[in-house]
Amino acid sequence: MVLIKLNPTVGATDAVASSKHSAVLHRHLDTTFLNMTRSEGNFLILENDRKIFDASGGAAVGCLGWGDQRVAQAVTNQVLAAPYCATIFYTTRVQEELCRDLVQSTNGAMARAYIVNSGSEAMEAAVKLARQYFLEIDQPQRTRFISRKQSYHGITLGALSVGGHEVRRAKFEPLLIKNVSRVSPCNAFRGKAPGESDEEYAERLAKELDEEFQRVGPENVCAFVAEPIVGAALGCVPAVKGYFKAVRDVCDKYGALLILDEVMCGMGRSGTLHAWEQEGIVPDIQTIGKALGGGYQPVAGLLAGHRVVNALEKGSSVFVHGHTYQGHPAACAAALEVQRIVREENLLSNVRAMGDLLSSRMREILASHPNVDDIRGRGLFWGIEFVADKENMAPFPSEDHVCMEICQLGLTDKYGINVYPGGGSVDGITGDHIIISPAFNISREDVEWIAATVGRLVSDYFAAKAGTQ
């Protein structure tokens, strides 16, 4: 995604001064940012009390909406009781309870959890844990990873190395680890051949993965890394049926681990607590984040399977990794309370029902639009891909910044909606999409409003774009 200067028509009265006058090292140094002062329910409220409906939960983070007093009280209570824990010496009841809750949520498929503060940290831990697993079982030659093109697994150097997001990688390529190779993503919209069935497509991609194992030496591979539903890099693209069973078989054939990145698509976002539940497989290592704590605290984590944990327990019994703020008590308290609410209020059933409604209404409104070529996703995790030419699926030039301009237009008074931009869905550089991922407890009326507003936003944007050409 390429950030561009925010259009000043967004509203000078609710924007802070240009970033040039700010002490913050913002994402973009000459952008004018809106000043959000509070958030309530599904709304982000700006300095002049103007409200914007948060239809993306930030970056698919908000799962309960904003201002939930139960979560805020749980965090407050924990901060007053024990705000910090030096995990080299101590643990806390809240960390133990959260990790037990997460392990139990897998029906015994996973063995232990590790709590950190961001998805990038979780992926760094996953990469290092995979490497250490093979040291523990005396296979030190395994140093390679295989991931997929047009993937995103985090912004730190290790996580960026295993990802395939070209724009985010470009400036840092000389610093990234070189023992990662990539295969094709499972993107039926752009990847399936004419007349090819889902089963044939999955078999072809599994064969490509098998051939990549053979090319780099199967005895050298630590793990295959993938998102069950590709978020930021492709815009909510789920795999075809049978794909993950096929790649699980390839990993098992060569003794490699399967790492599933569920930072964006997991913890209920796709309709089940863990996205892999819908694929009929279990990963060896899983990363989680975003909807884990719903944005109430910075929190993410890793779940490790029995195969990995048993190797450590029988070997060194030490995971050579650590953070000052891992297992942070306040973050654990937020996540534990968010997950309790999701479970006790049966919100995953609402995710599935409202997801079905959202997808059907968006397709009714936008499927025939000449610049909308695919609407895809699961649960309350939906992407819309835009094209310049629907007949040949040609993308807009990356310098047009279509996805960002649509999102910026949505922030104006006329629409008052927040959706999430993404680019590179065609080749890692070109290709525009937006993500719609509202709170799990959203109502039918709100879903109808989101679909209608997004439809109006997209139609108006492209009508204005056509008028200026």
Coordinates of N, CA and C in Angstrom, one line a residue, residues 71-295:
V71 N -14.5 -4.4 29.1 CA -13.1 -4.6 28.8 C -12.3 -3.5 29.4
A72 N -12.8 -2.3 29.4 CA -12.0 -1.2 30.0 C -11.8 -1.5 31.5
Q73 N -12.9 -2.0 32.2 CA -12.8 -2.3 33.6 C -11.8 -3.4 33.9
A74 N -11.8 -4.4 33.0 CA -10.9 -5.5 33.2 C -9.4 -5.1 33.1
V75 N -9.2 -4.2 32.2 CA -7.8 -3.6 32.0 C -7.5 -2.8 33.2
T76 N -8.4 -1.9 33.7 CA -8.2 -1.0 34.8 C -7.9 -1.8 36.1
N77 N -8.7 -2.9 36.3 CA -8.5 -3.7 37.5 C -7.1 -4.3 37.5
Q78 N -6.7 -4.8 36.3 CA -5.3 -5.4 36.2 C -4.2 -4.4 36.4
V79 N -4.3 -3.2 35.8 CA -3.3 -2.2 36.0 C -3.2 -1.8 37.4
L80 N -4.3 -1.8 38.2 CA -4.2 -1.4 39.6 C -3.6 -2.6 40.4
A81 N -3.9 -3.8 40.0 CA -3.4 -5.0 40.7 C -1.9 -5.2 40.4
A82 N -1.6 -5.3 39.1 CA -0.2 -5.6 38.7 C 0.0 -5.2 37.3
P83 N 0.5 -4.0 37.0 CA 0.5 -3.5 35.6 C 1.6 -4.1 34.8
Y84 N 2.6 -4.7 35.4 CA 3.7 -5.3 34.6 C 4.3 -6.5 35.2
C85 N 4.8 -7.4 34.4 CA 5.4 -8.6 34.9 C 6.7 -8.9 34.2
A86 N 7.8 -9.1 34.9 CA 9.1 -9.5 34.3 C 9.0 -11.0 34.2
T87 N 8.7 -11.4 32.9 CA 8.4 -12.9 32.7 C 9.7 -13.8 32.9
I88 N 10.8 -13.2 33.0 CA 12.0 -14.1 33.3 C 11.9 -14.7 34.7
F89 N 11.2 -14.0 35.6 CA 11.1 -14.5 36.9 C 9.6 -14.9 37.3
Y90 N 8.6 -14.2 36.7 CA 7.3 -14.4 37.2 C 6.3 -14.7 36.1
T91 N 5.1 -15.1 36.6 CA 4.0 -15.2 35.7 C 2.8 -14.5 36.4
T92 N 1.7 -14.4 35.7 CA 0.5 -13.8 36.4 C -0.7 -14.7 36.1
R93 N -1.6 -14.7 37.0 CA -2.8 -15.5 36.8 C -3.5 -15.2 35.5
V94 N -3.5 -13.9 35.1 CA -4.3 -13.5 33.9 C -3.6 -14.0 32.7
Q95 N -2.3 -14.1 32.6 CA -1.6 -14.7 31.5 C -1.8 -16.2 31.4
E96 N -1.8 -16.8 32.6 CA -2.1 -18.3 32.6 C -3.5 -18.6 32.1
E97 N -4.4 -17.8 32.6 CA -5.8 -18.0 32.2 C -6.1 -17.7 30.7
L98 N -5.5 -16.7 30.2 CA -5.6 -16.4 28.7 C -5.0 -17.5 27.9
C99 N -3.8 -18.0 28.2 CA -3.2 -19.0 27.4 C -3.9 -20.3 27.5
R100 N -4.5 -20.6 28.7 CA -5.3 -21.8 28.9 C -6.6 -21.7 28.1
D101 N -7.1 -20.6 28.1 CA -8.4 -20.3 27.3 C -8.1 -20.5 25.8
L102 N -7.0 -20.0 25.3 CA -6.6 -20.1 23.9 C -6.4 -21.6 23.5
V103 N -5.6 -22.3 24.4 CA -5.3 -23.7 24.1 C -6.6 -24.5 24.1
Q104 N -7.5 -24.3 25.0 CA -8.7 -25.0 25.1 C -9.6 -24.7 23.9
S105 N -9.5 -23.5 23.3 CA -10.3 -23.1 22.2 C -10.0 -23.9 20.9
T106 N -8.9 -24.6 20.9 CA -8.5 -25.4 19.8 C -8.9 -26.9 20.0
N107 N -9.7 -27.2 21.0 CA -10.1 -28.6 21.3 C -8.9 -29.5 21.5
G108 N -7.8 -29.0 22.1 CA -6.7 -29.8 22.3 C -5.7 -30.0 21.2
A109 N -6.0 -29.3 20.1 CA -5.1 -29.4 18.9 C -3.7 -28.7 19.2
M110 N -3.7 -27.6 19.9 CA -2.5 -26.9 20.2 C -2.2 -27.1 21.7
A111 N -0.9 -26.9 22.0 CA -0.4 -27.2 23.4 C -0.1 -26.0 24.3
R112 N 0.5 -25.0 23.7 CA 0.9 -23.8 24.5 C 0.7 -22.6 23.7
A113 N 0.6 -21.4 24.5 CA 0.4 -20.1 23.8 C 1.5 -19.2 24.3
Y114 N 1.8 -18.2 23.5 CA 2.9 -17.3 23.8 C 2.4 -15.9 23.5
I115 N 2.3 -15.0 24.4 CA 1.6 -13.7 24.2 C 2.6 -12.5 24.0
V116 N 2.5 -11.8 22.9 CA 3.3 -10.7 22.6 C 2.4 -9.5 22.3
N117 N 3.0 -8.4 21.7 CA 2.2 -7.2 21.6 C 1.8 -6.8 20.1
S118 N 2.3 -7.6 19.2 CA 1.9 -7.3 17.8 C 2.0 -8.5 16.9
G119 N 1.3 -8.5 15.8 CA 1.4 -9.6 14.8 C 2.8 -9.8 14.3
S120 N 3.5 -8.7 14.1 CA 4.9 -8.9 13.6 C 5.8 -9.6 14.6
E121 N 5.6 -9.3 15.9 CA 6.3 -10.0 16.9 C 5.9 -11.4 17.0
A122 N 4.6 -11.7 16.8 CA 4.2 -13.1 16.8 C 4.8 -13.9 15.7
M123 N 4.9 -13.3 14.5 CA 5.5 -14.0 13.3 C 7.0 -14.2 13.5
E124 N 7.7 -13.2 14.1 CA 9.1 -13.3 14.4 C 9.3 -14.6 15.4
A125 N 8.4 -14.7 16.4 CA 8.5 -15.8 17.3 C 8.3 -17.1 16.6
A126 N 7.3 -17.1 15.7 CA 7.0 -18.3 14.9 C 8.1 -18.8 14.1
V127 N 8.8 -17.9 13.4 CA 10.0 -18.3 12.6 C 11.1 -18.8 13.5
K128 N 11.4 -18.2 14.6 CA 12.4 -18.7 15.4 C 12.1 -20.0 16.1
L129 N 10.8 -20.1 16.5 CA 10.4 -21.4 17.1 C 10.5 -22.6 16.1
A130 N 10.1 -22.3 14.9 CA 10.3 -23.4 13.9 C 11.7 -23.8 13.7
R131 N 12.6 -22.8 13.6 CA 14.0 -23.1 13.5 C 14.5 -23.9 14.8
Q132 N 14.1 -23.4 15.9 CA 14.6 -24.1 17.1 C 14.1 -25.5 17.2
Y133 N 12.8 -25.7 16.8 CA 12.3 -27.1 16.8 C 13.2 -28.1 16.1
F134 N 13.7 -27.7 14.9 CA 14.6 -28.6 14.2 C 16.0 -28.8 14.8
L135 N 16.4 -27.7 15.6 CA 17.6 -27.9 16.3 C 17.4 -28.9 17.5
E136 N 16.2 -28.9 18.1 CA 15.9 -29.8 19.2 C 15.8 -31.2 18.7
I137 N 15.4 -31.5 17.5 CA 15.3 -32.8 17.0 C 16.5 -33.2 16.1
D138 N 17.6 -32.4 16.2 CA 18.9 -32.7 15.6 C 18.8 -32.7 14.0
Q139 N 18.1 -31.7 13.5 CA 18.1 -31.4 12.1 C 18.6 -30.0 11.8
P140 N 19.8 -29.7 12.1 CA 20.3 -28.3 12.1 C 20.4 -27.7 10.6
Q141 N 20.3 -28.6 9.6 CA 20.4 -28.1 8.2 C 19.2 -27.4 7.8
R142 N 18.1 -27.6 8.5 CA 16.8 -26.9 8.1 C 16.8 -25.4 8.5
T143 N 17.0 -24.6 7.5 CA 17.1 -23.2 7.7 C 16.2 -22.4 6.7
R144 N 15.6 -23.1 5.8 CA 14.8 -22.4 4.7 C 13.3 -22.3 5.1
F145 N 12.7 -21.3 4.5 CA 11.2 -21.2 4.6 C 10.6 -21.0 3.2
I146 N 9.4 -21.5 3.0 CA 8.7 -21.3 1.8 C 7.4 -20.5 2.2
S147 N 7.1 -19.4 1.5 CA 5.9 -18.7 1.7 C 5.2 -18.5 0.3
R148 N 4.4 -17.5 0.3 CA 3.6 -17.3 -1.0 C 3.8 -15.8 -1.5
K149 N 3.8 -15.7 -2.8 CA 3.8 -14.4 -3.4 C 2.6 -13.6 -2.9
Q150 N 2.7 -12.3 -2.9 CA 1.5 -11.4 -2.5 C 1.0 -11.8 -1.2
S151 N 1.9 -11.9 -0.2 CA 1.5 -12.2 1.1 C 2.1 -11.2 2.0
Y152 N 1.5 -11.0 3.2 CA 2.1 -10.1 4.2 C 2.0 -10.7 5.6
H153 N 3.2 -10.8 6.2 CA 3.3 -11.4 7.5 C 3.8 -10.5 8.6
G154 N 4.0 -9.2 8.3 CA 4.5 -8.4 9.4 C 5.6 -7.4 8.8
I155 N 5.9 -6.4 9.6 CA 6.8 -5.3 9.1 C 8.2 -5.4 9.7
T156 N 8.5 -6.2 10.7 CA 9.8 -6.3 11.2 C 10.6 -7.1 10.2
L157 N 12.0 -7.1 10.3 CA 12.8 -7.7 9.3 C 12.6 -9.2 9.0
G158 N 12.4 -9.9 10.1 CA 12.2 -11.4 9.9 C 10.8 -11.6 9.3
A159 N 9.8 -11.0 9.8 CA 8.5 -11.1 9.3 C 8.4 -10.6 7.9
L160 N 9.0 -9.5 7.6 CA 9.0 -9.0 6.2 C 9.7 -9.9 5.3
S161 N 10.7 -10.6 5.8 CA 11.5 -11.6 4.9 C 10.6 -12.7 4.5
V162 N 9.8 -13.3 5.4 CA 8.9 -14.4 4.9 C 7.7 -13.9 4.2
G163 N 7.4 -12.7 4.2 CA 6.3 -12.1 3.4 C 6.7 -11.9 2.0
G164 N 5.6 -11.6 1.2 CA 5.9 -11.4 -0.3 C 5.3 -10.1 -0.8
H165 N 5.1 -9.1 0.1 CA 4.5 -7.8 -0.3 C 5.6 -7.0 -0.9
E166 N 5.6 -6.8 -2.2 CA 6.7 -6.2 -2.9 C 6.9 -4.8 -2.5
V167 N 5.9 -4.0 -2.3 CA 6.0 -2.6 -2.0 C 6.6 -2.4 -0.6
R168 N 6.2 -3.2 0.3 CA 6.7 -3.0 1.7 C 8.1 -3.6 1.8
R169 N 8.5 -4.5 1.0 CA 9.8 -5.1 1.0 C 10.9 -4.2 0.3
A170 N 10.5 -3.5 -0.7 CA 11.4 -2.9 -1.7 C 12.6 -2.2 -1.1
K171 N 12.4 -1.3 -0.2 CA 13.5 -0.4 0.3 C 14.4 -1.2 1.2
F172 N 14.0 -2.4 1.7 CA 14.7 -3.1 2.7 C 15.3 -4.5 2.2
E173 N 15.2 -4.7 0.9 CA 15.6 -6.0 0.4 C 17.0 -6.4 0.8
P174 N 18.0 -5.4 0.8 CA 19.4 -5.8 1.1 C 19.5 -6.3 2.6
L175 N 18.5 -6.0 3.4 CA 18.6 -6.4 4.8 C 17.8 -7.7 5.1
L176 N 17.0 -8.1 4.2 CA 16.1 -9.3 4.5 C 16.9 -10.6 4.3
I177 N 16.4 -11.6 5.1 CA 17.1 -12.9 5.0 C 16.8 -13.5 3.7
K178 N 17.8 -14.2 3.2 CA 17.7 -14.7 1.8 C 17.3 -16.2 1.7
N179 N 17.0 -16.8 2.8 CA 16.7 -18.2 2.8 C 15.1 -18.5 2.7
V180 N 14.4 -17.6 2.0 CA 13.0 -17.7 1.8 C 12.7 -17.7 0.4
S181 N 11.9 -18.7 -0.1 CA 11.4 -18.7 -1.5 C 9.9 -18.7 -1.5
R182 N 9.3 -18.4 -2.6 CA 7.8 -18.2 -2.7 C 7.2 -18.9 -3.8
V183 N 6.0 -19.4 -3.5 CA 5.2 -20.1 -4.5 C 3.9 -19.2 -4.8
S184 N 3.1 -19.6 -5.7 CA 1.9 -18.9 -6.1 C 0.9 -18.8 -4.9
P185 N 0.2 -17.7 -4.8 CA -0.9 -17.7 -3.8 C -2.1 -18.5 -4.3
C186 N -3.0 -18.9 -3.4 CA -4.2 -19.6 -3.8 C -5.3 -18.5 -4.0
N187 N -5.4 -18.0 -5.2 CA -6.3 -16.9 -5.5 C -7.1 -17.3 -6.7
A188 N -8.3 -17.9 -6.5 CA -9.1 -18.4 -7.6 C -9.5 -17.4 -8.6
F189 N -9.7 -16.2 -8.1 CA -10.1 -15.1 -9.0 C -9.1 -14.8 -10.1
R190 N -7.8 -14.8 -9.8 CA -6.8 -14.5 -10.8 C -5.9 -15.7 -11.1
G191 N -5.9 -16.8 -10.3 CA -5.0 -17.9 -10.5 C -5.6 -19.1 -11.2
K192 N -6.8 -19.3 -11.2 CA -7.4 -20.5 -11.8 C -7.4 -20.4 -13.3
A193 N -7.0 -21.5 -14.0 CA -7.1 -21.5 -15.4 C -8.5 -21.7 -15.9
P194 N -8.8 -21.3 -17.1 CA -10.2 -21.5 -17.7 C -10.5 -22.9 -17.7
G195 N -11.7 -23.2 -17.1 CA -12.2 -24.6 -17.1 C -11.6 -25.4 -16.0
E196 N -10.7 -24.9 -15.2 CA -10.1 -25.6 -14.1 C -11.0 -25.7 -12.9
S197 N -11.2 -26.9 -12.3 CA -12.0 -27.0 -11.1 C -11.2 -26.6 -9.9
D198 N -11.9 -26.4 -8.8 CA -11.2 -26.0 -7.6 C -10.2 -27.2 -7.2
E199 N -10.7 -28.4 -7.3 CA -9.8 -29.6 -7.0 C -8.6 -29.6 -7.8
E200 N -8.7 -29.4 -9.1 CA -7.6 -29.3 -10.0 C -6.6 -28.2 -9.7
Y201 N -7.2 -27.0 -9.3 CA -6.4 -25.9 -9.0 C -5.6 -26.1 -7.7
A202 N -6.2 -26.7 -6.7 CA -5.6 -27.0 -5.5 C -4.4 -28.0 -5.7
E203 N -4.7 -29.0 -6.6 CA -3.7 -30.0 -6.9 C -2.5 -29.4 -7.6
R204 N -2.8 -28.5 -8.5 CA -1.7 -27.8 -9.2 C -0.8 -27.0 -8.3
L205 N -1.4 -26.3 -7.4 CA -0.7 -25.5 -6.4 C 0.1 -26.3 -5.5
A206 N -0.4 -27.5 -5.0 CA 0.3 -28.4 -4.2 C 1.5 -29.0 -4.9
K207 N 1.3 -29.2 -6.2 CA 2.4 -29.7 -7.0 C 3.5 -28.7 -7.1
E208 N 3.1 -27.4 -7.3 CA 4.1 -26.3 -7.3 C 4.9 -26.3 -6.0
L209 N 4.2 -26.4 -4.9 CA 4.9 -26.4 -3.6 C 5.8 -27.6 -3.5
D210 N 5.4 -28.7 -3.9 CA 6.2 -29.9 -3.8 C 7.5 -29.7 -4.6
E211 N 7.3 -29.2 -5.8 CA 8.5 -28.9 -6.7 C 9.4 -27.9 -6.0
E212 N 8.9 -26.9 -5.3 CA 9.8 -26.0 -4.6 C 10.5 -26.6 -3.5
F213 N 9.9 -27.5 -2.8 CA 10.6 -28.3 -1.8 C 11.8 -29.1 -2.4
Q214 N 11.5 -29.7 -3.6 CA 12.5 -30.4 -4.3 C 13.6 -29.5 -4.7
R215 N 13.3 -28.3 -5.2 CA 14.3 -27.4 -5.8 C 15.3 -27.0 -4.7
V216 N 14.8 -26.6 -3.5 CA 15.7 -26.1 -2.5 C 16.2 -27.2 -1.6
G217 N 15.7 -28.5 -1.8 CA 16.1 -29.6 -0.9 C 15.2 -29.7 0.2
P218 N 14.3 -30.7 0.2 CA 13.3 -30.9 1.2 C 13.9 -31.0 2.6
E219 N 15.1 -31.5 2.7 CA 15.7 -31.7 4.0 C 16.2 -30.4 4.6
N220 N 16.1 -29.3 3.8 CA 16.5 -28.0 4.3 C 15.4 -27.1 4.7
V221 N 14.2 -27.5 4.5 CA 13.0 -26.6 4.8 C 12.5 -26.7 6.2
C222 N 12.4 -25.6 6.9 CA 11.8 -25.5 8.2 C 10.2 -25.6 8.1
A223 N 9.7 -24.7 7.3 CA 8.2 -24.5 7.3 C 7.7 -23.9 6.0
F224 N 6.4 -24.1 5.8 CA 5.7 -23.4 4.8 C 4.8 -22.4 5.6
V225 N 4.7 -21.2 5.1 CA 4.0 -20.1 5.9 C 2.9 -19.6 5.0
A226 N 1.7 -19.5 5.5 CA 0.5 -19.0 4.7 C -0.6 -18.4 5.6
E227 N -1.3 -17.5 5.1 CA -2.6 -17.0 5.7 C -3.7 -17.9 5.2
P228 N -4.6 -18.4 6.1 CA -5.8 -19.1 5.6 C -6.7 -18.3 4.7
I229 N -6.8 -17.0 5.0 CA -7.5 -16.0 4.2 C -6.6 -14.8 4.1
V230 N -6.1 -14.5 2.9 CA -5.1 -13.5 2.8 C -5.7 -12.1 2.9
G231 N -5.2 -11.3 3.9 CA -5.8 -10.1 4.3 C -5.3 -8.9 3.5
A232 N -4.3 -8.2 4.1 CA -3.9 -6.9 3.5 C -3.3 -7.0 2.1
A233 N -2.6 -8.1 1.8 CA -1.9 -8.2 0.5 C -2.8 -8.5 -0.6
L234 N -3.9 -9.2 -0.4 CA -4.8 -9.6 -1.5 C -6.2 -9.2 -1.3
G235 N -6.6 -8.8 -0.1 CA -7.9 -8.3 0.2 C -8.9 -9.4 0.4
C236 N -8.7 -10.2 1.5 CA -9.7 -11.2 2.0 C -9.9 -12.3 1.0
V237 N -8.8 -12.9 0.5 CA -8.9 -14.0 -0.5 C -8.8 -15.3 0.3
P238 N -9.9 -16.1 0.3 CA -9.9 -17.5 0.9 C -9.3 -18.5 0.0
A239 N -8.8 -19.6 0.5 CA -8.3 -20.7 -0.4 C -9.5 -21.5 -0.9
V240 N -9.3 -22.1 -2.0 CA -10.3 -23.1 -2.5 C -10.3 -24.3 -1.6
K241 N -11.4 -25.0 -1.7 CA -11.6 -26.2 -0.8 C -10.5 -27.2 -1.2
G242 N -9.9 -27.8 -0.2 CA -8.9 -28.8 -0.4 C -7.5 -28.3 -0.5
Y243 N -7.3 -27.0 -0.7 CA -6.0 -26.5 -0.8 C -5.1 -26.7 0.4
F244 N -5.6 -26.4 1.6 CA -4.8 -26.5 2.8 C -4.6 -28.0 3.2
K245 N -5.5 -28.9 2.9 CA -5.2 -30.3 3.1 C -4.1 -30.7 2.2
A246 N -4.1 -30.2 1.0 CA -3.0 -30.6 0.1 C -1.7 -30.1 0.5
V247 N -1.6 -28.9 0.9 CA -0.3 -28.3 1.4 C 0.2 -29.0 2.7
R248 N -0.8 -29.3 3.6 CA -0.5 -30.0 4.8 C 0.2 -31.3 4.5
D249 N -0.4 -32.0 3.5 CA 0.2 -33.3 3.0 C 1.6 -33.1 2.5
V250 N 1.9 -32.0 1.8 CA 3.2 -31.8 1.3 C 4.2 -31.6 2.4
C251 N 3.8 -30.8 3.4 CA 4.7 -30.5 4.5 C 4.9 -31.8 5.3
D252 N 3.9 -32.6 5.5 CA 4.1 -33.8 6.2 C 5.0 -34.8 5.5
K253 N 4.9 -34.8 4.2 CA 5.7 -35.7 3.3 C 7.2 -35.4 3.5
Y254 N 7.5 -34.2 3.7 CA 9.0 -33.8 3.9 C 9.4 -33.5 5.3
G255 N 8.5 -33.6 6.2 CA 8.8 -33.4 7.6 C 8.9 -31.9 8.0
A256 N 8.4 -31.0 7.2 CA 8.4 -29.6 7.5 C 7.2 -29.2 8.3
L257 N 7.3 -28.0 9.0 CA 6.2 -27.5 9.7 C 5.2 -26.7 8.8
L258 N 4.0 -26.6 9.3 CA 3.0 -25.7 8.6 C 2.7 -24.5 9.6
I259 N 3.1 -23.3 9.2 CA 2.8 -22.1 10.0 C 1.6 -21.4 9.4
L260 N 0.5 -21.2 10.1 CA -0.6 -20.4 9.6 C -0.7 -19.1 10.3
D261 N -0.6 -18.0 9.5 CA -0.7 -16.6 10.0 C -2.2 -16.2 10.0
E262 N -2.8 -16.2 11.3 CA -4.2 -15.8 11.4 C -4.3 -14.5 12.2
V263 N -3.2 -13.6 12.1 CA -3.3 -12.4 12.8 C -4.5 -11.5 12.3
M264 N -4.7 -11.5 11.0 CA -5.8 -10.7 10.5 C -7.1 -11.5 10.4
C265 N -7.1 -12.7 9.9 CA -8.3 -13.4 9.6 C -8.8 -14.3 10.8
G266 N -8.1 -14.4 11.9 CA -8.4 -15.3 12.9 C -9.2 -14.7 14.1
M267 N -9.3 -15.5 15.1 CA -10.0 -15.1 16.4 C -11.4 -14.7 16.1
G268 N -12.1 -15.4 15.2 CA -13.5 -15.2 14.9 C -13.8 -14.4 13.7
R269 N -12.9 -13.7 13.2 CA -13.1 -12.8 12.0 C -13.7 -13.5 10.8
S270 N -13.3 -14.8 10.6 CA -13.8 -15.5 9.4 C -15.1 -16.3 9.7
G271 N -15.6 -16.3 10.9 CA -16.8 -17.0 11.3 C -16.6 -18.2 12.2
T272 N -15.3 -18.7 12.3 CA -14.9 -19.6 13.4 C -13.8 -19.0 14.1
L273 N -13.6 -19.4 15.4 CA -12.6 -18.8 16.2 C -11.2 -18.8 15.5
H274 N -10.9 -20.0 14.9 CA -9.7 -20.2 14.2 C -10.0 -20.5 12.7
A275 N -9.4 -19.8 11.8 CA -9.8 -19.9 10.4 C -9.5 -21.3 9.9
W276 N -8.4 -22.0 10.5 CA -8.1 -23.3 10.0 C -9.1 -24.4 10.4
E277 N -10.1 -24.1 11.3 CA -11.1 -25.0 11.5 C -12.0 -25.3 10.3
Q278 N -12.1 -24.3 9.4 CA -12.9 -24.5 8.2 C -12.1 -25.2 7.1
E279 N -10.8 -25.5 7.3 CA -10.0 -26.2 6.3 C -9.8 -27.6 6.6
G280 N -10.2 -28.1 7.8 CA -10.0 -29.5 8.1 C -8.6 -29.9 8.4
I281 N -7.8 -29.0 8.8 CA -6.4 -29.3 9.1 C -6.0 -28.5 10.4
V282 N -4.9 -28.9 11.0 CA -4.3 -28.2 12.1 C -2.9 -27.8 11.8
P283 N -2.6 -26.5 12.1 CA -1.2 -26.1 11.8 C -0.3 -26.6 13.0
D284 N 1.0 -26.5 12.7 CA 2.0 -26.8 13.8 C 2.2 -25.5 14.7
I285 N 2.2 -24.4 14.0 CA 2.3 -23.1 14.7 C 1.3 -22.1 14.1
Q286 N 0.7 -21.4 14.9 CA -0.4 -20.4 14.5 C -0.1 -19.1 15.1
T287 N -0.2 -18.0 14.4 CA -0.1 -16.7 14.9 C -1.5 -16.0 15.0
I288 N -1.7 -15.2 16.0 CA -3.0 -14.6 16.2 C -2.8 -13.1 16.6
G289 N -3.8 -12.3 16.5 CA -3.6 -10.9 16.9 C -5.0 -10.2 16.7
K290 N -4.9 -8.9 16.4 CA -6.0 -8.0 16.0 C -7.3 -8.3 16.8
A291 N -8.2 -9.2 16.4 CA -9.4 -9.5 17.1 C -9.2 -10.2 18.4
L292 N -8.0 -10.6 18.7 CA -7.7 -11.3 20.0 C -8.0 -10.3 21.1
G293 N -7.6 -9.1 21.0 CA -7.9 -8.1 22.1 C -8.8 -7.0 21.6
G294 N -9.2 -7.1 20.4 CA -10.2 -6.1 19.9 C -9.8 -4.7 19.8
G295 N -8.4 -4.4 20.0 CA -7.9 -3.0 20.0 C -7.9 -2.4 21.3

